[in-house]
XYZ file of C-alpha atoms in Angstrom:
598
model
C 12.343 -16.571 -20.040
C 14.663 -13.667 -18.988
C 13.273 -12.132 -15.828
C 14.147 -8.574 -16.876
C 12.010 -8.901 -20.032
C 8.972 -9.852 -17.936
C 9.612 -6.946 -15.563
C 9.913 -4.489 -18.468
C 6.641 -5.586 -20.111
C 4.735 -5.397 -16.818
C 6.212 -1.947 -16.105
C 5.005 -0.613 -19.461
C 1.491 -2.031 -18.926
C 1.269 -0.454 -15.453
C 2.408 2.901 -16.870
C -0.297 2.761 -19.548
C -2.892 1.798 -16.928
C -2.076 4.777 -14.733
C -1.662 7.213 -17.631
C -4.911 6.407 -19.438
C -7.302 4.227 -17.398
C -6.947 6.110 -14.108
C -7.401 9.351 -16.060
C -10.670 7.980 -17.493
C -11.844 7.005 -13.996
C -10.957 10.450 -12.623
C -12.800 12.312 -15.392
C -15.804 10.130 -16.227
C -16.534 7.836 -13.288
C -15.474 9.588 -10.080
C -15.440 13.169 -11.517
C -12.831 14.588 -9.139
C -13.411 18.138 -7.993
C -10.317 20.244 -7.125
C -12.505 22.706 -5.198
C -14.102 20.115 -2.927
C -13.241 20.701 0.746
C -11.897 17.394 1.999
C -12.560 16.021 5.517
C -8.878 16.537 6.365
C -9.533 20.303 6.191
C -13.103 20.242 7.492
C -12.284 18.251 10.649
C -8.559 18.999 11.061
C -7.777 17.825 14.629
C -4.032 17.181 14.374
C -4.529 13.524 15.350
C -6.463 11.529 12.726
C -7.626 14.327 10.373
C -4.484 15.978 9.006
C -4.156 17.528 5.476
C -1.116 15.811 4.051
C 1.170 16.232 1.049
C 0.172 13.641 -1.562
C 3.649 12.107 -1.734
C 3.729 11.615 2.044
C 0.184 10.248 1.979
C 1.119 7.878 -0.836
C 3.854 6.550 1.428
C 1.372 5.964 4.236
C -1.286 4.442 2.002
C 1.024 2.165 0.077
C 2.942 0.788 3.021
C -0.305 0.299 4.975
C -1.929 -1.748 2.222
C 1.247 -3.556 1.191
C 2.265 -5.508 4.287
C 3.431 -9.013 3.537
C 0.369 -10.016 1.528
C 1.506 -8.860 -1.969
C 4.635 -10.906 -1.311
C 3.183 -14.065 0.210
C 0.202 -14.489 -2.160
C 2.162 -14.307 -5.446
C 5.014 -16.408 -3.977
C 2.418 -19.135 -3.285
C 0.431 -18.709 -6.514
C 3.396 -19.473 -8.799
C 2.626 -23.046 -7.749
C 0.105 -22.969 -10.650
C 2.810 -21.496 -12.933
C 4.113 -17.951 -13.364
C 1.852 -17.248 -16.366
C -1.561 -17.314 -14.613
C -0.129 -15.571 -11.543
C 1.363 -12.727 -13.549
C -1.704 -12.350 -15.790
C -3.990 -11.932 -12.758
C -1.579 -9.447 -11.138
C -1.469 -7.253 -14.268
C -5.179 -7.386 -15.163
C -6.279 -7.276 -11.535
C -4.123 -4.235 -10.757
C -5.182 -2.188 -13.783
C -8.892 -3.041 -14.013
C -9.858 -4.116 -10.477
C -7.513 -2.889 -7.706
C -7.142 0.587 -9.208
C -10.922 0.968 -9.530
C -11.517 -0.415 -6.029
C -8.823 1.491 -4.085
C -9.372 4.759 -5.953
C -13.175 4.470 -5.663
C -13.171 3.597 -1.948
C -11.088 6.674 -1.260
C -13.306 9.011 -3.305
C -16.599 7.744 -1.873
C -15.256 7.997 1.678
C -13.980 11.546 1.107
C -17.407 12.495 -0.279
C -18.979 11.184 2.966
C -16.927 12.826 5.738
C -14.139 10.178 5.549
C -16.474 7.516 6.914
C -15.443 3.887 6.857
C -16.624 1.545 4.119
C -18.767 -0.252 6.714
C -20.643 2.918 7.610
C -20.889 3.822 3.941
C -22.566 0.480 3.285
C -25.286 1.606 5.678
C -25.668 5.023 4.068
C -25.331 4.032 0.417
C -27.008 0.580 0.566
C -29.092 0.406 3.775
C -28.827 0.155 7.577
C -28.861 -3.653 7.670
C -25.829 -3.761 5.400
C -23.835 -1.557 7.792
C -23.928 -3.978 10.729
C -23.304 -7.017 8.528
C -20.395 -5.300 6.817
C -18.879 -4.188 10.139
C -19.056 -7.774 11.428
C -17.155 -9.049 8.368
C -14.616 -6.216 8.637
C -14.035 -6.912 12.338
C -13.364 -10.584 11.579
C -11.028 -9.660 8.698
C -9.031 -7.141 10.763
C -8.733 -9.607 13.638
C -7.234 -12.196 11.285
C -4.868 -9.677 9.664
C -3.567 -8.243 12.937
C -3.151 -11.662 14.568
C -1.447 -13.299 11.589
C 0.838 -10.376 10.767
C 2.054 -10.409 14.376
C 2.872 -14.114 13.964
C 4.611 -13.495 10.603
C 6.726 -10.650 12.023
C 7.554 -12.733 15.103
C 8.708 -15.600 12.891
C 10.851 -13.239 10.794
C 12.486 -11.755 13.904
C 13.308 -15.266 15.149
C 14.669 -16.346 11.739
C 16.530 -13.060 11.068
C 17.821 -11.679 14.403
C 20.064 -9.282 12.465
C 16.931 -7.387 11.362
C 15.846 -6.521 14.921
C 18.074 -3.480 15.539
C 17.229 -1.717 12.222
C 13.484 -2.276 12.721
C 13.441 -1.182 16.373
C 15.591 1.911 15.802
C 13.384 2.905 12.866
C 10.656 3.846 15.380
C 12.499 6.650 17.270
C 14.196 7.623 14.005
C 10.811 8.189 12.357
C 9.555 10.133 15.393
C 12.563 12.489 15.242
C 11.940 13.041 11.530
C 8.230 13.613 12.193
C 8.984 16.226 14.872
C 11.473 17.979 12.580
C 9.017 18.129 9.673
C 6.123 19.228 11.892
C 8.059 21.917 13.749
C 9.901 23.353 10.744
C 7.076 22.801 8.214
C 9.750 21.619 5.794
C 9.583 19.040 3.020
C 9.683 15.390 4.088
C 11.852 14.279 1.161
C 15.384 15.013 2.414
C 14.804 13.998 6.089
C 13.153 10.738 5.052
C 15.941 9.887 2.600
C 18.398 10.499 5.437
C 16.262 8.149 7.545
C 16.547 5.414 4.906
C 20.341 5.825 4.807
C 20.531 5.478 8.601
C 18.159 2.490 8.509
C 20.302 0.598 6.004
C 23.517 1.530 7.846
C 21.975 -0.142 10.880
C 21.856 -3.420 8.927
C 25.619 -3.604 9.495
C 25.049 -3.093 13.229
C 22.239 -5.637 13.272
C 24.390 -8.182 11.478
C 27.177 -7.665 14.047
C 24.829 -7.732 17.049
C 21.836 -10.012 16.305
C 19.080 -9.839 18.942
C 17.547 -13.120 20.090
C 14.947 -13.520 22.837
C 15.340 -17.262 23.457
C 16.715 -16.650 26.966
C 13.860 -14.282 27.867
C 11.279 -16.761 26.545
C 12.842 -19.547 28.589
C 12.924 -17.373 31.727
C 9.238 -16.520 31.247
C 8.309 -20.131 30.607
C 7.124 -19.353 27.060
C 7.510 -22.360 24.792
C 7.835 -20.458 21.508
C 10.125 -17.399 21.332
C 7.844 -16.021 18.625
C 5.106 -15.485 21.195
C 7.311 -13.077 23.168
C 7.673 -11.001 20.008
C 3.899 -11.197 19.434
C 3.178 -9.717 22.882
C 5.785 -6.963 22.396
C 4.325 -6.112 18.990
C 0.800 -5.685 20.372
C 2.098 -3.517 23.241
C 3.759 -1.359 20.605
C 0.607 -1.118 18.454
C -1.508 -0.226 21.512
C 0.666 2.869 21.914
C 1.245 3.599 18.222
C -2.436 3.460 17.222
C -3.331 6.131 19.824
C -0.828 8.853 18.947
C -1.256 11.475 16.174
C -0.520 10.153 12.694
C 2.168 12.786 12.038
C 4.238 11.681 15.068
C 5.108 8.171 13.859
C 2.781 6.767 11.213
C 3.414 9.325 8.466
C 7.225 9.729 8.752
C 7.777 5.971 9.053
C 5.497 5.351 6.100
C 7.454 7.838 4.021
C 10.689 6.031 4.916
C 9.031 2.761 3.949
C 7.788 4.145 0.634
C 11.438 4.817 -0.236
C 12.131 1.214 0.717
C 9.560 0.133 -1.872
C 11.377 1.932 -4.670
C 14.756 0.701 -3.418
C 13.531 -2.899 -3.223
C 12.024 -2.685 -6.724
C 15.234 -1.092 -8.021
C 17.324 -3.861 -6.427
C 15.082 -6.512 -8.015
C 15.186 -4.811 -11.446
C 18.926 -4.128 -11.383
C 19.651 -7.560 -9.928
C 17.820 -9.459 -12.684
C 19.561 -7.349 -15.368
C 23.070 -7.724 -13.939
C 22.587 -11.393 -13.007
C 20.583 -12.199 -16.167
C 18.440 -14.509 -14.062
C 15.915 -16.563 -15.980
C 12.563 -17.871 -14.768
C 12.912 -21.540 -13.832
C 9.244 -22.258 -13.118
C 6.923 -23.471 -15.908
C 4.500 -20.987 -17.478
C 1.624 -23.272 -16.443
C 2.494 -25.905 -13.868
C 1.135 -29.462 -14.097
C 0.149 -29.599 -10.415
C -0.182 -32.897 -8.490
C -3.572 -34.577 -8.371
C -5.701 -33.342 -5.482
C -4.200 -29.844 -5.516
C -6.532 -26.821 -5.415
C -7.477 -25.732 -8.935
C -6.377 -22.258 -10.018
C -10.029 -21.523 -10.863
C -11.172 -20.074 -8.408
C -8.315 -20.293 -5.895
C -5.699 -18.292 -7.831
C -7.970 -15.243 -7.482
C -8.285 -15.842 -3.746
C -4.607 -16.591 -3.141
C -3.386 -13.409 -4.860
C -5.389 -10.658 -3.175
C -2.983 -7.808 -2.375
C -1.095 -7.328 -5.627
C -4.277 -7.736 -7.715
C -7.280 -6.634 -5.605
C -7.860 -6.819 -1.856
C -10.775 -5.785 0.351
C -8.350 -4.744 3.087
C -7.405 -1.794 0.869
C -10.920 -0.374 1.123
C -10.563 -0.356 4.909
C -7.334 1.656 4.666
C -8.654 3.964 1.914
C -11.795 4.781 3.895
C -10.128 4.530 7.307
C -6.891 6.488 7.628
C -6.095 7.685 4.067
C -9.377 9.547 3.475
C -8.831 11.519 6.701
C -5.502 12.861 5.393
C -6.301 13.624 1.728
C -5.399 17.256 0.994
C -7.289 17.724 -2.295
C -9.703 15.441 -4.101
C -7.560 15.093 -7.282
C -4.821 13.629 -5.054
C -7.057 10.541 -4.768
C -5.992 9.404 -8.242
C -2.292 9.475 -7.372
C -2.674 8.008 -3.886
C -5.397 5.432 -4.621
C -4.651 4.195 -8.136
C -0.867 4.567 -7.894
C -0.955 2.721 -4.571
C -2.554 -0.220 -6.394
C 0.125 -0.018 -9.117
C 2.826 -0.021 -6.418
C 1.349 -3.182 -4.954
C 1.158 -4.807 -8.374
C 4.824 -3.946 -8.932
C 5.791 -5.496 -5.601
C 3.729 -8.593 -6.429
C 5.547 -8.849 -9.765
C 8.850 -8.685 -7.879
C 7.621 -11.491 -5.631
C 6.833 -13.648 -8.688
C 10.329 -13.043 -10.080
C 11.992 -13.720 -6.720
C 10.070 -16.993 -6.304
C 10.672 -18.218 -9.857
C 14.007 -16.726 -10.991
C 15.873 -15.681 -7.835
C 15.338 -18.582 -5.488
C 16.111 -21.362 -7.987
C 18.970 -21.864 -10.443
C 17.248 -24.666 -12.364
C 13.767 -26.104 -12.880
C 14.721 -29.053 -10.655
C 15.625 -26.607 -7.845
C 12.290 -24.860 -8.263
C 10.306 -28.117 -8.316
C 11.998 -29.104 -5.037
C 10.665 -25.913 -3.465
C 7.160 -26.323 -4.935
C 6.337 -30.068 -4.809
C 2.800 -29.492 -3.488
C 0.502 -26.672 -2.419
C 1.182 -27.050 1.326
C 4.959 -26.750 0.844
C 4.485 -23.784 -1.487
C 2.342 -22.045 1.146
C 4.711 -22.734 4.044
C 7.834 -21.544 2.229
C 6.455 -18.475 0.466
C 7.984 -15.764 2.676
C 11.420 -17.408 2.859
C 11.381 -18.016 -0.919
C 10.824 -14.278 -1.474
C 13.513 -13.261 1.034
C 16.029 -15.713 -0.419
C 15.163 -14.711 -4.006
C 15.596 -10.976 -3.344
C 18.853 -11.741 -1.496
C 20.158 -13.440 -4.673
C 19.212 -10.374 -6.776
C 20.977 -8.094 -4.265
C 23.970 -10.426 -4.263
C 24.170 -9.962 -8.063
C 24.919 -6.293 -7.288
C 27.868 -7.167 -5.063
C 26.087 -7.103 -1.683
C 27.246 -9.986 0.543
C 24.570 -12.658 0.854
C 24.206 -12.373 4.651
C 23.617 -8.608 4.467
C 21.349 -9.035 1.450
C 19.188 -11.494 3.402
C 18.838 -9.020 6.304
C 17.976 -6.252 3.800
C 15.151 -8.360 2.345
C 13.889 -9.221 5.848
C 13.930 -5.536 6.872
C 11.818 -4.639 3.825
C 9.229 -7.350 4.524
C 9.042 -6.630 8.278
C 8.755 -2.873 7.695
C 5.762 -3.318 5.395
C 4.110 -5.916 7.633
C 4.606 -3.788 10.778
C 3.080 -0.750 9.101
C 0.062 -2.780 7.999
C -0.358 -4.087 11.538
C -0.022 -0.568 12.970
C -2.705 0.729 10.613
C -4.808 -2.416 11.105
C -5.034 -1.901 14.880
C -5.962 1.766 14.376
C -8.692 0.681 11.920
C -9.942 -1.957 14.320
C -10.211 0.730 16.997
C -12.417 2.739 14.595
C -14.613 -0.331 13.990
C -14.909 -1.017 17.734
C -16.021 2.572 18.257
C -18.578 2.307 15.423
C -19.973 -0.904 16.869
C -20.109 0.838 20.268
C -22.242 3.572 18.719
C -24.599 1.085 17.087
C -25.159 -0.991 20.229
C -25.253 2.223 22.315
C -22.352 1.393 24.631
C -21.085 4.913 25.206
C -17.808 3.919 26.900
C -16.832 1.754 23.947
C -17.714 4.470 21.445
C -16.072 7.419 23.218
C -13.280 6.022 25.418
C -10.118 5.830 23.296
C -8.249 3.686 25.822
C -11.044 1.131 26.127
C -11.631 0.905 22.369
C -7.889 0.509 21.693
C -7.558 -2.135 24.401
C -10.393 -4.173 22.881
C -8.847 -3.733 19.424
C -5.556 -5.142 20.733
C -6.633 -7.890 23.128
C -8.835 -9.841 20.709
C -6.213 -10.332 17.928
C -3.521 -10.866 20.586
C -5.537 -13.722 22.077
C -6.100 -15.132 18.587
C -2.367 -14.970 17.798
C -1.522 -16.898 20.978
C -4.218 -19.578 20.594
C -2.641 -23.058 20.790
C -3.224 -25.683 18.107
C -2.726 -25.561 14.364
C 0.817 -26.910 14.586
C 3.918 -24.724 14.503
C 2.037 -21.817 12.918
C -0.549 -21.539 15.704
C -4.326 -21.866 15.472
C -5.115 -18.548 13.780
C -2.379 -18.792 11.143
C -2.512 -22.572 10.801
C -6.304 -23.019 10.775
C -8.414 -19.842 10.642
C -6.184 -18.191 8.013
C -7.765 -20.544 5.481
C -10.791 -18.233 5.636
C -8.773 -15.041 5.113
C -8.638 -15.171 1.316
C -12.370 -15.571 0.801
C -13.249 -13.058 3.556
C -10.813 -10.516 2.126
C -12.061 -10.870 -1.449
C -15.666 -10.843 -0.275
C -14.939 -7.498 1.416
C -13.518 -6.196 -1.877
C -16.664 -7.283 -3.719
C -18.888 -5.597 -1.179
C -16.826 -2.392 -1.304
C -17.205 -2.408 -5.100
C -20.974 -2.803 -4.573
C -21.025 0.366 -2.470
C -18.961 2.220 -5.091
C -21.209 1.005 -7.923
C -24.395 2.192 -6.170
C -22.836 5.593 -5.413
C -21.559 6.060 -8.982
C -24.973 5.115 -10.410
C -26.750 7.593 -8.129
C -24.464 10.349 -9.442
C -25.819 9.662 -12.946
C -22.619 8.099 -14.291
C -21.890 4.764 -15.924
C -20.886 2.088 -13.345
C -19.572 -0.406 -15.949
C -15.933 0.067 -14.892
C -16.959 -0.923 -11.352
C -19.448 -3.658 -12.240
C -17.038 -5.778 -14.324
C -14.544 -6.483 -11.494
C -17.460 -6.679 -9.027
C -19.221 -9.508 -10.869
C -15.994 -11.413 -11.506
C -14.804 -11.140 -7.915
C -18.098 -12.104 -6.287
C -18.366 -15.106 -8.646
C -14.849 -16.340 -7.809
C -15.280 -15.744 -4.077
C -18.669 -17.460 -3.865
C -17.316 -20.386 -5.873
C -14.326 -20.701 -3.513
C -16.577 -20.513 -0.431
C -18.717 -23.368 -1.728
C -15.694 -25.541 -2.631
C -14.091 -24.832 0.738
C -17.325 -25.699 2.541
C -17.447 -29.048 0.789
C -13.784 -29.730 1.664
C -14.248 -28.756 5.330
C -17.300 -30.994 5.693
C -15.517 -33.949 4.049
C -12.562 -33.394 6.423
C -14.911 -33.272 9.464
C -13.558 -29.817 10.265
C -16.457 -28.516 12.357
C -14.746 -25.237 13.228
C -14.111 -23.986 9.706
C -17.213 -25.496 8.058
C -19.775 -23.482 10.099
C -17.665 -20.309 9.815
C -17.373 -20.774 6.050
C -21.123 -21.369 5.773
C -21.841 -18.271 7.887
C -19.575 -16.085 5.735
C -21.251 -17.479 2.597
C -24.735 -16.694 3.938
C -23.656 -13.163 4.917
C -22.214 -12.733 1.443
C -25.464 -13.803 -0.220
C -27.469 -11.513 2.059
C -25.287 -8.495 1.343
C -25.239 -9.220 -2.395
C -29.047 -9.228 -2.424
C -29.125 -5.946 -0.481
C -26.605 -4.376 -2.860
C -28.445 -5.657 -5.952
C -31.719 -4.158 -4.731
C -30.034 -0.817 -4.015
C -28.347 -0.884 -7.423
C -31.694 -1.558 -9.147
C -33.244 1.369 -7.298
C -30.308 3.592 -8.189
C -30.666 2.649 -11.889
C -34.380 3.459 -11.825
C -33.814 6.850 -10.216
C -30.727 7.922 -12.159
C -31.114 10.921 -14.502
C -32.063 9.778 -18.041
C -30.274 11.153 -21.111
C -32.302 14.039 -22.535
C -34.517 14.238 -19.463
C -34.429 16.975 -16.899
C -32.130 15.952 -14.105
C -33.558 15.575 -10.652
C -32.262 18.017 -8.024
C -28.868 17.235 -6.623
C -26.701 18.947 -4.095
C -23.419 17.369 -5.147
C -21.327 20.176 -6.672
C -19.350 17.749 -8.814
C -22.566 16.310 -10.261
C -23.869 19.812 -10.745
C -20.910 20.753 -12.902
C -21.090 17.447 -14.810
C -24.797 18.036 -15.433
C -25.397 21.638 -16.550
C -29.192 21.292 -16.276
C -29.029 20.619 -12.563
C -30.894 23.149 -10.399
C -27.773 23.407 -8.255
C -25.460 24.547 -11.043
C -24.718 27.677 -9.127
C -23.773 25.867 -5.927
C -20.649 27.277 -4.460
C -17.570 25.249 -5.314
C -16.541 23.017 -2.461
C -19.946 23.322 -0.760
C -20.772 20.263 1.332
C -23.421 18.181 -0.348
C -26.533 16.779 1.275
C -25.186 13.316 0.499
C -22.149 14.069 2.615
C -23.888 15.134 5.787
C -23.580 12.843 8.815
């Protein structure tokens, strides 16, 4: 199968999804209100709450949710064949991720930009808030710890990528200062930043940076761990400074990298006429995980991922300028991830292998497929870039820079989100210092994942990546299901049909619960008494929260306005306009609703 034909078909389907389905969601399900005063304006503090141009915010949102996950998951999942992987990416992006990311953003904006954990308490009930925060804290700890390990490994394997990535930080800060001081458009400065970044690939290739000597002098066995410590020192600083100083300008640079990477993949497969060497459906070895339910756990980012709800309701909702921008930022962000995931499938099936025998050597079993996913993507994209005349060594550094940039941005945002969660937990348990002291909350948010990243055991990958990461997929998808539960209850209470939210919700919770049960059985049979209790605990929390959400949904259905009946009073201006019989029809546009009060 020609790779360019697959890319073209997927591109058309994504265009139709954004053009028509996101429009339906905006008009009929979320009922966006251009006059609504967003939290970015209401609480503008120049640090976390900053009204932001939608294109700049798209750059932040996309690169924060992208990370390495939409690359690694699809590059592993082609083990079951490129057909099932691609089908889930397309359907999941259009009908699940778009609904989830878009909805999380809208609901958060309608509730003072509160996190999805806090919203669970307000929309479902108070018990759900603490349970949800506990799951989110565990998920963020895994993400921050593992992404630090992944970036450290990439720096060790690609020392030519160090200089471009490190210089990108002051480069972005200069661009941020220029845009902030001059109030000018971010487009031209950020394009100039991308040009400088890629020019630095030549410098990085000439002067690769390796820390083996420093690790040896410090008595550190693995050089990667030196990078891990440096990365967490960086995130401790980066997560405390205003978003416009570094986060936004770097994200805008990285959003350009997305389009450049996708353009390189598309142009490379056309010029090189690469064909997919993997089977449509692979006859996997006996004893391998079955693609039902594990395909839908392995591909999270790129189809649907609970981590996105944390970003949507964490940093993105605090920067949304107008409510209609939520469609572009939220739904288009999901489409961007689906496009990147499609590129990962092509790189791991058409770029990295010249024949089916080559591909089968890279994917003999599930463990090998998992361990080689990132390098298969980097090598595949390097081949596409090489088709365009770029030398293979520079093309490999280019692919590494793209992956590290996305992963570093996700880690940066992840630590900032974990600081928010620490502060929320501090409020709940009434520890004032934890809730109000930025330095203390940030330090806690950094030290816990740092310790997890450095835990010994688990082989070369470390304990968190080599052992605990097995729980990431189910925890992440469980978070997505719970976020959809919150969205469904909110939509129902507004008197609108929640069907578009309920379909992906039911499917996702079914697949995740199924995977948790299968994993529990496997862990018990393997006498793994670390993962088995954790898996059982997550499963019990999932059941508890599903019951809470189901009860709240039933109540919301009972109390929703009936067709032909007089609507009950509402203070939501968007609902008021959608329901002309509402007693609050004459509410001032943009007035804060009762539902939105703290």
